Short mmCIF file of C-alpha atoms and ligand atoms in Angstrom, two decimals:
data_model
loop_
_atom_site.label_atom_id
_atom_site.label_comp_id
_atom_site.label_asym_id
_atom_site.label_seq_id
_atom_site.Cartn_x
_atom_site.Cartn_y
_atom_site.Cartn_z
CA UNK A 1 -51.51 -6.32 -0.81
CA UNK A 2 -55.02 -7.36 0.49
CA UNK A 3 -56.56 -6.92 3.94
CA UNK A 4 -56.05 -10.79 4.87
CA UNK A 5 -52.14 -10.52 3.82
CA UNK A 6 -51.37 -6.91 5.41
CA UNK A 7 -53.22 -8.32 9.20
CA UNK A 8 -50.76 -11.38 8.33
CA UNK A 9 -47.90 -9.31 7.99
CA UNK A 10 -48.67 -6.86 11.00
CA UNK A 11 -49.19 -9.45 13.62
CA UNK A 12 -46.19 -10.81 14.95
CA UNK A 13 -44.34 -7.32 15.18
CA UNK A 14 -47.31 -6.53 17.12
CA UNK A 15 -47.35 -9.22 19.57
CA UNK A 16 -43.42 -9.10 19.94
CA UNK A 17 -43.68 -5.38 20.86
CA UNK A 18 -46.60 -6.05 23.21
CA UNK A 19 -45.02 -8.47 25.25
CA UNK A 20 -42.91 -5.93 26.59
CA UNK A 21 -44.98 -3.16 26.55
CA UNK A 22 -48.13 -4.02 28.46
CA UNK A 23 -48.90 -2.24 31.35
CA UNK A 24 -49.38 -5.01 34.09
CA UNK A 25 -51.86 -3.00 36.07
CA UNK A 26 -54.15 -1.89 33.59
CA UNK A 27 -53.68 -4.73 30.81
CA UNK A 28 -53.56 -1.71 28.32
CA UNK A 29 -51.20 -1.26 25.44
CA UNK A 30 -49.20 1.13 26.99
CA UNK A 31 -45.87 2.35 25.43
CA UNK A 32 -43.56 3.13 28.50
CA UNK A 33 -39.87 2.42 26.55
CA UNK A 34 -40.24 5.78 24.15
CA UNK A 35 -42.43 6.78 21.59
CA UNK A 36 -41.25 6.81 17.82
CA UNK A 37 -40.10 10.61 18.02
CA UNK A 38 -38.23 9.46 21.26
CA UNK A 39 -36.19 6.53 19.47
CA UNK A 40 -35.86 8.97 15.98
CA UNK A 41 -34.24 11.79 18.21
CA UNK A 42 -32.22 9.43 20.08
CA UNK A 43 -31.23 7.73 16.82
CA UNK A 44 -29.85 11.42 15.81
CA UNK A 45 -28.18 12.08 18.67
CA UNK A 46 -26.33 8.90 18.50
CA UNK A 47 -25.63 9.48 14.69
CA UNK A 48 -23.57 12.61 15.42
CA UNK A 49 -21.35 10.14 17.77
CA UNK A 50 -21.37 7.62 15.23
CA UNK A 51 -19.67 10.22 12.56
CA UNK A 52 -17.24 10.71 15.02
CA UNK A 53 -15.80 7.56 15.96
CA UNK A 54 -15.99 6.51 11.45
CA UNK A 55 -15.81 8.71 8.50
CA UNK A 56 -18.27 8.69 6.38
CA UNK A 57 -16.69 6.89 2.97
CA UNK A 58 -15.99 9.10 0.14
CA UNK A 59 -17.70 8.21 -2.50
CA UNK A 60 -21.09 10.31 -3.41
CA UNK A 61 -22.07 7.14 -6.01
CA UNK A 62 -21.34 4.39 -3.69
CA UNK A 63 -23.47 6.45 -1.09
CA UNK A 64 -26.18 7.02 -3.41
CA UNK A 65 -26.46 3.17 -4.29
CA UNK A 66 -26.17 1.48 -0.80
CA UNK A 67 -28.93 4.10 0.36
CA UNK A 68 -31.33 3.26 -2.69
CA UNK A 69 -31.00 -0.53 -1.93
CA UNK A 70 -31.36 0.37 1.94
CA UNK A 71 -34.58 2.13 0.89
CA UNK A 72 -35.94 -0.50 -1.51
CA UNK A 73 -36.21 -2.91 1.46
CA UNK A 74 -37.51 -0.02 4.15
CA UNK A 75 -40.30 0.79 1.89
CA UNK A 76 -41.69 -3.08 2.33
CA UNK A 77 -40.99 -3.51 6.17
CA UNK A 78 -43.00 -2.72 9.17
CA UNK A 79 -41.99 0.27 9.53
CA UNK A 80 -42.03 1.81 6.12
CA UNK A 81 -43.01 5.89 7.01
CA UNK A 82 -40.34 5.94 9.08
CA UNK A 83 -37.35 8.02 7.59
CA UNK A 84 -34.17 5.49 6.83
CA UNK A 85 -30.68 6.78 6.39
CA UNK A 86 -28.33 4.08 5.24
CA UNK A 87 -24.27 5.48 5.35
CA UNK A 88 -21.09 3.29 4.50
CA UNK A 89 -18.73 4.40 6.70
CA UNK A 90 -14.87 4.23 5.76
CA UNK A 91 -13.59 1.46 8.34
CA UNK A 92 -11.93 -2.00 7.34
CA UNK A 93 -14.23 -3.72 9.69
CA UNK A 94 -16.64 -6.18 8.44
CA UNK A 95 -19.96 -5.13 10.36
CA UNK A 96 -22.78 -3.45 10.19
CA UNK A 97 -24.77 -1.84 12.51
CA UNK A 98 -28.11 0.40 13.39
CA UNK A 99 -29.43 2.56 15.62
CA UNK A 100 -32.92 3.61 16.90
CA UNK A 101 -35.00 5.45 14.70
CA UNK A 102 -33.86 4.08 11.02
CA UNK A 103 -29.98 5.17 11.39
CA UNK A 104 -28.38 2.27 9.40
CA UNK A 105 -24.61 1.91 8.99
CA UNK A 106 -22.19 -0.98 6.87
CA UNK A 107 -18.47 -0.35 6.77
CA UNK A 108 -16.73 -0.33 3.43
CA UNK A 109 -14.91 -3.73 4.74
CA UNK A 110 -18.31 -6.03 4.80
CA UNK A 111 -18.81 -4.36 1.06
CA UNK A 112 -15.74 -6.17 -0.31
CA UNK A 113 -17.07 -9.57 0.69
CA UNK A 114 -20.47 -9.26 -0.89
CA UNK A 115 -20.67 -10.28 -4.39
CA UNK A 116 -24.14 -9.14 -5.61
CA UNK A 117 -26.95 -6.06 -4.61
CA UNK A 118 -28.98 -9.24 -3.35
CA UNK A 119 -26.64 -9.68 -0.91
CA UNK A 120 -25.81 -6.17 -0.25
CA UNK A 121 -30.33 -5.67 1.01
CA UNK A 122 -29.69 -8.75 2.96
CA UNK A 123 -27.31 -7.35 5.28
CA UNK A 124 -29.32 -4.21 4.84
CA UNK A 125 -32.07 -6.06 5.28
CA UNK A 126 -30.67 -7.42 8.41
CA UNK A 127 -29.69 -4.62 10.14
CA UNK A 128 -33.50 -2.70 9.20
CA UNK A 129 -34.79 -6.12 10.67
CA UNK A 130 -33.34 -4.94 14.06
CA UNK A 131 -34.66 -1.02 13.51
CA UNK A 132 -38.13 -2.34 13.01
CA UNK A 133 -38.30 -4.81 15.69
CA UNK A 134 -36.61 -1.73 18.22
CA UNK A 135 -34.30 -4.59 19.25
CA UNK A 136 -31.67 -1.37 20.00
CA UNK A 137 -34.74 0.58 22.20
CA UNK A 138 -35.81 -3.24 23.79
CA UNK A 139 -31.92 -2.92 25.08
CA UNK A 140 -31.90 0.80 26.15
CA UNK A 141 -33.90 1.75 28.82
CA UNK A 142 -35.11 5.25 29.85
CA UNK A 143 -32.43 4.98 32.50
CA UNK A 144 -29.62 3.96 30.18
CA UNK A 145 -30.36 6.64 27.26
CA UNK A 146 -29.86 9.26 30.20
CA UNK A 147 -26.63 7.87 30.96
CA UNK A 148 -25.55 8.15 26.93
CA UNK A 149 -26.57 11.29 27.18
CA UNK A 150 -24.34 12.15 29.79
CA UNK A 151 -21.87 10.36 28.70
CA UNK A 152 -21.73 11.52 24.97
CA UNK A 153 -21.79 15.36 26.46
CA UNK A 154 -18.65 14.11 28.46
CA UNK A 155 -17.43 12.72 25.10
CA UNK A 156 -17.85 15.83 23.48
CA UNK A 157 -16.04 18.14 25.99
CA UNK A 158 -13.10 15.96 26.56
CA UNK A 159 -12.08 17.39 30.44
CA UNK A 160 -15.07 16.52 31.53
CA UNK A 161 -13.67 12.88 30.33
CA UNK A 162 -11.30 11.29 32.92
CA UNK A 163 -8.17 10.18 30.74
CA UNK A 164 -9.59 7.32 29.05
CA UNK A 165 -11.01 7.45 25.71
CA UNK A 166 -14.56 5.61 25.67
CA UNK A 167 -15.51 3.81 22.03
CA UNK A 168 -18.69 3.24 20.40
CA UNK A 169 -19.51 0.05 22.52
CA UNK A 170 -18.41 1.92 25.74
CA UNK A 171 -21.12 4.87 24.78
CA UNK A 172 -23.80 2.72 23.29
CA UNK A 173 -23.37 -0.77 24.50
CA UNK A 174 -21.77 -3.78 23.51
CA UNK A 175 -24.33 -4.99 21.55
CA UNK A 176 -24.72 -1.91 18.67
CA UNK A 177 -21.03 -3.35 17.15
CA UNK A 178 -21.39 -7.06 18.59
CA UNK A 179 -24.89 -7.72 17.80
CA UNK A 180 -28.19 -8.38 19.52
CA UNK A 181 -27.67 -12.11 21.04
CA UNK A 182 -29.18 -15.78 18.99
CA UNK A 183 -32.76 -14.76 19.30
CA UNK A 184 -32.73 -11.59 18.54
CA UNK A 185 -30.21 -11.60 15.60
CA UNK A 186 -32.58 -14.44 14.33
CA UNK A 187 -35.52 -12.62 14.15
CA UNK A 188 -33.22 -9.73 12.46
CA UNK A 189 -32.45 -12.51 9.59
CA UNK A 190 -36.06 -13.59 9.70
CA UNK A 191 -37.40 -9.93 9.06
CA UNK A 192 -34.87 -9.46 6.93
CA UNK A 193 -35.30 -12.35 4.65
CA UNK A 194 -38.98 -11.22 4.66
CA UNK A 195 -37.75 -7.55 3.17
CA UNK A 196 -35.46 -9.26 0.69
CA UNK A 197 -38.26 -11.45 -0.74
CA UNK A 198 -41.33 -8.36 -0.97
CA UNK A 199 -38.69 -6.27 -2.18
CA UNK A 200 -38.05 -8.98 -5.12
CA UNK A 201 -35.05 -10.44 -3.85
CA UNK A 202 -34.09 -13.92 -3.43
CA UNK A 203 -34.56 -14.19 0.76
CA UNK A 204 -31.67 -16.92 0.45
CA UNK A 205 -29.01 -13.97 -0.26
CA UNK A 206 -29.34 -13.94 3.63
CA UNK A 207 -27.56 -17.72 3.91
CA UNK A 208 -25.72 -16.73 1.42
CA UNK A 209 -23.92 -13.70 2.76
CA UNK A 210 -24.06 -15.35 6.29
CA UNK A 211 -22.01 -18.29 4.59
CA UNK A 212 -19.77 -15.79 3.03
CA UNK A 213 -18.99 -13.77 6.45
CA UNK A 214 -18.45 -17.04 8.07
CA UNK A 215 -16.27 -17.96 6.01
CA UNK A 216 -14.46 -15.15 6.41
CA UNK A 217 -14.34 -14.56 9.92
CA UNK A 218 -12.85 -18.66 10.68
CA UNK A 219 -9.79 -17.36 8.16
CA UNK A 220 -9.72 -13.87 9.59
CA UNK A 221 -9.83 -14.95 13.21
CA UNK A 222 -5.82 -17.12 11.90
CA UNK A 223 -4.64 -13.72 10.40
CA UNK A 224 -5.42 -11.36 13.01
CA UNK A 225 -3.56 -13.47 15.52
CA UNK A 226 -0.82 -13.34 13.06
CA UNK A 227 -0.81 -9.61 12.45
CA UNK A 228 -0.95 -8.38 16.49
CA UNK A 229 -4.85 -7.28 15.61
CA UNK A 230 -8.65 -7.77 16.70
CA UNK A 231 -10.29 -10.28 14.87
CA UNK A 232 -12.52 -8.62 12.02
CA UNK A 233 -16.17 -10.13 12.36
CA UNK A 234 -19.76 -9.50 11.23
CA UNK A 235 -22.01 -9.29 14.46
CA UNK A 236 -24.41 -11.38 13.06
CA UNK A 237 -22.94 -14.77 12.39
CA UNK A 238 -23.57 -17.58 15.19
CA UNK A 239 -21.74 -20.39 15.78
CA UNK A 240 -22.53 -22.78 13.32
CA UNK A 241 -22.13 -22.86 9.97
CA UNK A 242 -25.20 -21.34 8.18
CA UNK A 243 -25.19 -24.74 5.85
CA UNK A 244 -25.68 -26.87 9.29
CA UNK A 245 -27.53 -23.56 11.36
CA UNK A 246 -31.22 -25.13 10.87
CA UNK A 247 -32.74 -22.60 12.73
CA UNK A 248 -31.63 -19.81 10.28
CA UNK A 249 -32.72 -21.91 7.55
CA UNK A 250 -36.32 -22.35 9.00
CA UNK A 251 -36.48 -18.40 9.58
CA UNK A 252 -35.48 -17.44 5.71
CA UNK A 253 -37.37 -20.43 4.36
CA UNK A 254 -40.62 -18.56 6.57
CA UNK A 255 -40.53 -15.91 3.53
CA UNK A 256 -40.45 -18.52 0.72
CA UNK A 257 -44.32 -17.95 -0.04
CA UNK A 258 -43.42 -14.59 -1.00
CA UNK A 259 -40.47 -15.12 -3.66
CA UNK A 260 -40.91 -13.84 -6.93
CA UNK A 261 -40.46 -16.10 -10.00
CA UNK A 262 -37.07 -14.48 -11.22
CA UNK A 263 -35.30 -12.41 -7.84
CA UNK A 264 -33.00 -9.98 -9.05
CA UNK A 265 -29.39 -10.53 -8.12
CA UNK A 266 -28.09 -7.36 -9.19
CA UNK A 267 -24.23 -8.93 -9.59
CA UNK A 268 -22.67 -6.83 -11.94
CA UNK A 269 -24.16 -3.34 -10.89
CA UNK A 270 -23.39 -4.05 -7.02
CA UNK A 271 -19.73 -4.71 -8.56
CA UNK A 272 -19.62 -1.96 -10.83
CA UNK A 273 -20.27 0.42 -7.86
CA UNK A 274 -17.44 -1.44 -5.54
CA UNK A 275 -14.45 -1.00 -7.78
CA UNK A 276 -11.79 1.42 -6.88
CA UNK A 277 -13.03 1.14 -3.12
CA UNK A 278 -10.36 0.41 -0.81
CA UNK A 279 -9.44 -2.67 0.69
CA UNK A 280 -8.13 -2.95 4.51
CA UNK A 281 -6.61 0.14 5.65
CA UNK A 282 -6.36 3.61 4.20
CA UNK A 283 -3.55 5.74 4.02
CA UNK A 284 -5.08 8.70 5.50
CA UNK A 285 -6.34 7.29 8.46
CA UNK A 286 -2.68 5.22 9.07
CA UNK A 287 -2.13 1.80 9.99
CA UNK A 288 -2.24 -0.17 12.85
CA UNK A 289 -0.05 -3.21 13.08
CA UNK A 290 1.11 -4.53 16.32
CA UNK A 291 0.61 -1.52 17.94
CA UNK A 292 2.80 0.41 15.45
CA UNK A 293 1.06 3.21 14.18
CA UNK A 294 2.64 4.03 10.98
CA UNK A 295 1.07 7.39 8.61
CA UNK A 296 2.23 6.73 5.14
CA UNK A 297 0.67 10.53 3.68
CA UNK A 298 2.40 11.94 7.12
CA UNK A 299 5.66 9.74 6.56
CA UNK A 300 5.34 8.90 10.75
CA UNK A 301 5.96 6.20 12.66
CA UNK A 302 5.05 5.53 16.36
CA UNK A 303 5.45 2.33 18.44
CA UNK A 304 3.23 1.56 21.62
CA UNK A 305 3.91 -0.80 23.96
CA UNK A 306 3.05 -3.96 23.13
CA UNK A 307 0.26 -4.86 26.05
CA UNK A 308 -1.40 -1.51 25.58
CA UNK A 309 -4.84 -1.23 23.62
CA UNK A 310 -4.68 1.51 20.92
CA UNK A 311 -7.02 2.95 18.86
CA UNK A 312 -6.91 4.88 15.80
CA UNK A 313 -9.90 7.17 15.40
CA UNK A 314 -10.57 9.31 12.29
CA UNK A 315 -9.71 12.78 14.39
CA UNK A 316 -7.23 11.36 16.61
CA UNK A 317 -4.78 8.72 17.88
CA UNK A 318 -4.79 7.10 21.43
CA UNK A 319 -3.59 4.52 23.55
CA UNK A 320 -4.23 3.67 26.74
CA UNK A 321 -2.32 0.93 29.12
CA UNK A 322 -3.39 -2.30 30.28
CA UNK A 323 -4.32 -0.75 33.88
CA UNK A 324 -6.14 2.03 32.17
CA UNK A 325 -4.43 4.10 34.80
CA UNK A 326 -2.48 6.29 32.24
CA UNK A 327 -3.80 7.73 28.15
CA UNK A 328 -1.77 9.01 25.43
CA UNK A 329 -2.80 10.75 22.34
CA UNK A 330 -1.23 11.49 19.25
CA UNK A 331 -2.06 15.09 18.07
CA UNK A 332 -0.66 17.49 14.93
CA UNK A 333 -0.45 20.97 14.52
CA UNK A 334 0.46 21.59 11.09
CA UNK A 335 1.12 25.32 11.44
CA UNK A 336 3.90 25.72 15.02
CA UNK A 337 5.81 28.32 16.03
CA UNK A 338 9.22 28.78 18.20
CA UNK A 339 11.57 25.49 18.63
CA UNK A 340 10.14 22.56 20.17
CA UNK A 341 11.16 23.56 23.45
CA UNK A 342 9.35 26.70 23.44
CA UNK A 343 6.35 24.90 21.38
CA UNK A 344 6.21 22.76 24.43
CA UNK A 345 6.43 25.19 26.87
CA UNK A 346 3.72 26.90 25.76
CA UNK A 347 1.65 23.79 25.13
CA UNK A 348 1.69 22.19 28.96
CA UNK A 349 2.50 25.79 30.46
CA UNK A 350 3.66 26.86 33.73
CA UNK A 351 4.38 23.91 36.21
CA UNK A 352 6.07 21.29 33.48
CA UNK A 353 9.88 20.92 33.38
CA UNK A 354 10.85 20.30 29.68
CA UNK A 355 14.17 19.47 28.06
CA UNK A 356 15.13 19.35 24.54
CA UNK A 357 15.28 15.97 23.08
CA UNK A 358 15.96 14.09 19.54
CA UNK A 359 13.81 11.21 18.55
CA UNK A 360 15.16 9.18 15.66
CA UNK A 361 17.10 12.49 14.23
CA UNK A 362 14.15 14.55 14.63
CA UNK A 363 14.44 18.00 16.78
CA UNK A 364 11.94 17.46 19.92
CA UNK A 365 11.26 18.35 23.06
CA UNK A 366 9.86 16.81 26.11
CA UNK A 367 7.71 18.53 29.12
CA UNK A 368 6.72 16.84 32.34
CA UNK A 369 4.41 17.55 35.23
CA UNK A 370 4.16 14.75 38.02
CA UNK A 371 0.74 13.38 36.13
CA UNK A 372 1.96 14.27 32.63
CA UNK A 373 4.68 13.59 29.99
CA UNK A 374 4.21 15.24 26.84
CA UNK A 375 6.50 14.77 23.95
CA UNK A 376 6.93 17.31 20.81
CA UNK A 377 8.59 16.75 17.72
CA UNK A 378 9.21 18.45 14.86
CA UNK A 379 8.45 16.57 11.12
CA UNK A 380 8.20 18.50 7.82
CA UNK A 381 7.23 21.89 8.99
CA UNK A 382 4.76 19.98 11.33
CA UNK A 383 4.54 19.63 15.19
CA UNK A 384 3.28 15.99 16.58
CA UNK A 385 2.18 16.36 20.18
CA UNK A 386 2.60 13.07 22.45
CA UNK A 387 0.80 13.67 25.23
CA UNK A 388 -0.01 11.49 27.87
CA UNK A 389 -2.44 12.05 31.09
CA UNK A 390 -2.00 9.89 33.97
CA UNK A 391 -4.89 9.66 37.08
CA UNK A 392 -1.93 9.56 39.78
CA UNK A 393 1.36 10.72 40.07
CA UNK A 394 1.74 7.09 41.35
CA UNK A 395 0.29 5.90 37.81
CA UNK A 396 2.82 7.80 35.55
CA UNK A 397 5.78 6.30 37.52
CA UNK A 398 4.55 2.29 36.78
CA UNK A 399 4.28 3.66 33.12
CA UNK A 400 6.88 6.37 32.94
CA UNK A 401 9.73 4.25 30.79
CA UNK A 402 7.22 2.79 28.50
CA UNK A 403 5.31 6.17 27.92
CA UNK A 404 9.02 7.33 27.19
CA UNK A 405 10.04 4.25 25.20
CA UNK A 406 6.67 5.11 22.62
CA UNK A 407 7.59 9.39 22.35
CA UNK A 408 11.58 8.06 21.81
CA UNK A 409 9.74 5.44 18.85
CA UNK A 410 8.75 8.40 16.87
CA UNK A 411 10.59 8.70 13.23
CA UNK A 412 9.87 9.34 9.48
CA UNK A 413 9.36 6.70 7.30
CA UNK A 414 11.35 6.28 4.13
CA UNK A 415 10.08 6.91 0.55
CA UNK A 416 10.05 3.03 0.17
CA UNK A 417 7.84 2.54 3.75
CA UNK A 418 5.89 5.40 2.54
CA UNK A 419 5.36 3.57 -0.77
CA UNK A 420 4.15 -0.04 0.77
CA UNK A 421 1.58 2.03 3.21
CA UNK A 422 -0.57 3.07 -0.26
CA UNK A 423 -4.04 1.93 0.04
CA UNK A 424 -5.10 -1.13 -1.58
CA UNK A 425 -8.23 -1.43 -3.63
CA UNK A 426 -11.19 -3.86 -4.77
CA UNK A 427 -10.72 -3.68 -8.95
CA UNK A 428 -12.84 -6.12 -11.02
CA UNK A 429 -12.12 -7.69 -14.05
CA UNK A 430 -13.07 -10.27 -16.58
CA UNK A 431 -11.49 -13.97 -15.66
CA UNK A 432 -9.90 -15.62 -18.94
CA UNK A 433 -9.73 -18.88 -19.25
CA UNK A 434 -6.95 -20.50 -17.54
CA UNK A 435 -7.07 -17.91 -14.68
CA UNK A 436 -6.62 -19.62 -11.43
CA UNK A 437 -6.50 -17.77 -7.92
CA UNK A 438 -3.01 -18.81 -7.44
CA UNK A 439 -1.78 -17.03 -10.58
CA UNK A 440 -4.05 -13.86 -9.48
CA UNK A 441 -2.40 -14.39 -5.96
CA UNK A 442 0.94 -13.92 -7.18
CA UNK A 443 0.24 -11.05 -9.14
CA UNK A 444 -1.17 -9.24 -5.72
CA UNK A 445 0.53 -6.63 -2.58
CA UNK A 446 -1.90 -8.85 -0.52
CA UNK A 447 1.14 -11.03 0.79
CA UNK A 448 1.00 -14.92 2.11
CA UNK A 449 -2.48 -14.94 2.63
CA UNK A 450 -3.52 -13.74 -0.67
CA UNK A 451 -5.23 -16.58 -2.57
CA UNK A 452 -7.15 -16.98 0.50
CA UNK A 453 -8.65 -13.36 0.76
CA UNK A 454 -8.98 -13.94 -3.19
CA UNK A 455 -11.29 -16.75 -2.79
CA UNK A 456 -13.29 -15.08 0.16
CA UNK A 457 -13.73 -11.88 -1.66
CA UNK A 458 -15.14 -13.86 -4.32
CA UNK A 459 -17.31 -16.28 -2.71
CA UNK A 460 -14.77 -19.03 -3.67
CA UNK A 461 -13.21 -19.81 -0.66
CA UNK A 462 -11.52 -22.78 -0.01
CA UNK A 463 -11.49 -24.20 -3.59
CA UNK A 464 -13.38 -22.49 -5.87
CA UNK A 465 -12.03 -21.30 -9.07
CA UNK A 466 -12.61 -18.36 -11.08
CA UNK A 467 -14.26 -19.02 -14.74
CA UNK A 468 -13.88 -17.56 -17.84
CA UNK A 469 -15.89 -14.48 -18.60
CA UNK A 470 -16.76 -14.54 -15.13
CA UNK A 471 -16.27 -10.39 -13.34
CA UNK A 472 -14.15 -10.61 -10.39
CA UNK A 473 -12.69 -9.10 -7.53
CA UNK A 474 -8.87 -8.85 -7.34
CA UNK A 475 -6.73 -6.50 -5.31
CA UNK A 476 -3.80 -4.19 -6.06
ZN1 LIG B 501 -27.79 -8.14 13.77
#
């Protein structure tokens, strides 16, 4: 690129970053939020939290591939020495997310709804957008990235926790999972749609996959009330719909000076590296309906109360009720000694009262302190620990039946529940004439809603059709 281009390019990232960075008294450029090592090794610090809360997905290839697109569209932003790390975590969320420093995440869950590599640097795009502009440093101050600090080293050695479990959004602020508010998540399209377009992309991928998650998140936000869950929805979608959203369409149609004569959409290789990849929940994490946690590999079932918020993290299981007075936990140990009674004895130590129990058949055990209730049961040569922590004596006795109710809910599954908890997964294949998604629909474990999800999956949604020789998506 020539001089006159490159000062064009530079400029507004300049003045956006000045504006906030001036030193009033002096006038002088002067960088009080953090410097670039600052934000990278804040970035890392955050990452390791980031690994905890989602796995990483297991698939070296898909890895490879998202990261090679991620770094396509780094290497023509505003930042492009910085060092980019772009990781699809496992989670059937549809989001995607960054941190300081070039730490760039998408969840397996937004990949099913993207139909091309186009569309797959847009969101990438999108999210390096917000790395490059530091909207995540803008947001933390120096006073606030002590605090994570803190709080992630309380994370990390759980009794310096009080009972309740902090999330992502807790540790890093609502905005890292729920987005950046209007302006800023515009500017994240705008810079984005600039990426896609010097990277040789068509910059309208952006509408495109905005459309798409929209979409998606008007049908999503029906099911989810249906199924007892949150709603599952991209952080960067607004309002309106991107057709009518004029002010998205201004920012993306900024970049259209830079659009090469034939973009590269990248369909069929994006596709060819999504199939196999699985579709809502995995088995090996469990399910999470209605606040019944149910294992399939484990062959467990456990039922919370209905009003309390659970959470089902990839190390652990825990719950915590609507007064956030009193936490449980689900924990295994897959090697115990003694009966349940003694397990349990030795697991709360001296102080508790326990009594044998019998949960659904199973042999079990339960151990109480005047803060505590902690239930043990024996599955398949494996103890399951149900422990719950209360802040008062006071708090346990409000909660005491239900805590009871949810140890009492635990029982195996049978081969046949085991059997309906397998994974489902993204396959594509050729459409033949005549296919319709209703036929496909039929043909699917996705249930009622499944020529919907069909459609959305495929960018068809409400009334699109597939055509003949056309690749895609359907899931079994
Ligand atoms: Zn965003």
């Amino acid at each position: 690129m020539n001089t006159l281009t490159r000062s064009l390019f530079t400029v507004p990232v300049l003045l956006a970053l000045s504006s906030c960075a001036q030193n009033p008294v002096t006038g002088k450029q002067d960088f009080v939020m953090m410097s670039e090592a600052q934000e990278v090794s804040i970035g890392l610090r955050q990452d390791a939290l980031v690994r905890q809360q989602y796995k990483v997905y297991p698939s070296r290839a898909l890895q490879d591939y998202v990261d090679s697109v991620g770094q396509k569209v780094a290497m023509k932003s505003h930042r492009p020495t910085l060092r980019y790390h772009y990781t699809v975590v496992d989670s059937p969320e549809i989001n995607a997310f960054a941190l300081p420093g070039g730490y760039v995440y998408i969840t397996r869950g937004i990949l099913a709804y993207l139909n091309s590599e186009a569309e797959l640097a847009a969101v990438l795009g999108h999210e390096t957008g917000h790395v490059t502009a530091r909207h995540g440093v803008r947001q933390q101050s120096a006073t606030t990235a002590t605090d994570i600090g803190l709080r992630i080293a309380a994370y990390w050695v759980p009794q310096l926790n009080t009972n309740i479990g902090y999330n992502l959004s807790n540790l890093l602020g609502g905005a890292l999972l729920s987005g950046y508010g209007r302006e800023h998540e515009l500017e994240a399209d705008r810079l984005g749609a600039d990426y896609l377009a010097r990277s040789g992309y068509d910059p309208h991928a952006m509408i495109r996959v905005v459309g798409v998650l929209k979409d998606q998140e008007l049908f999503d936000a029906e099911i989810a009330k249906q199924e007892g869950r949150e709603p599952r929805r991209y952080h960067g979608v607004f309002a309106s719909h991107p057709d009518a959203d004029t002010r998205l369409q201004e920012v993306v149609n900024e970049s259209k000076g830079l659009v090469v004569a034939q973009p590269y959409e990248g369909r069929d290789v994006f596709l060819q590296h999504i199939e196999g990849i699985t579709f809502h929940d995995s088995s090996d994490q469990g399910v999470l309906r209605n606040n019944v946690f149910s294992h399939g590999e484990l062959g467990l079932s456990l039922s919370f109360p209905a009003d309390w918020k659970v959470q089902n993290l990839p190390d652990r299981l825990v719950a915590s009720s609507p007064d956030a007075q009193v936490s449980m936990q689900l924990r295994m140990d897959v090697k115990p000694t003694g009966t349940p009674v003694e397990y349990a004895k030795r697991y709360t130590g001296a102080g508790s009262s326990v009594e044998p129990a019998e949960c659904n058949g199973l042999s079990a055990a339960i151990a109480s302190t005047p803060s505590t209730i902690t239930g043990v049961i024996y599955l398949n040569g494996r103890a399951y620990i149900v422990q719950s922590v209360a802040k008062s004596p006071e708090a346990l006795a409000v909660q005491r039946n239900a805590v009871l109710h949810t140890i009492r809910s635990f029982r195996a599954l049978s081969e046949t529940e085991r059997k309906q908890l397998r994974p489902l997964q993204i396959h594509i294949i050729t459409a033949r004439a005549g296919d319709t998604y209703a036929a496909l629909a039929r043909r699917s474990p996705l249930g009622r809603n499944a020529e919907s999800y069909l459609r959305l999956i495929n960018a068809q949604y409400p009334k699109g059709e597939p055509v003949a020789g056309q690749s895609i998506k359907v899931v079994d």
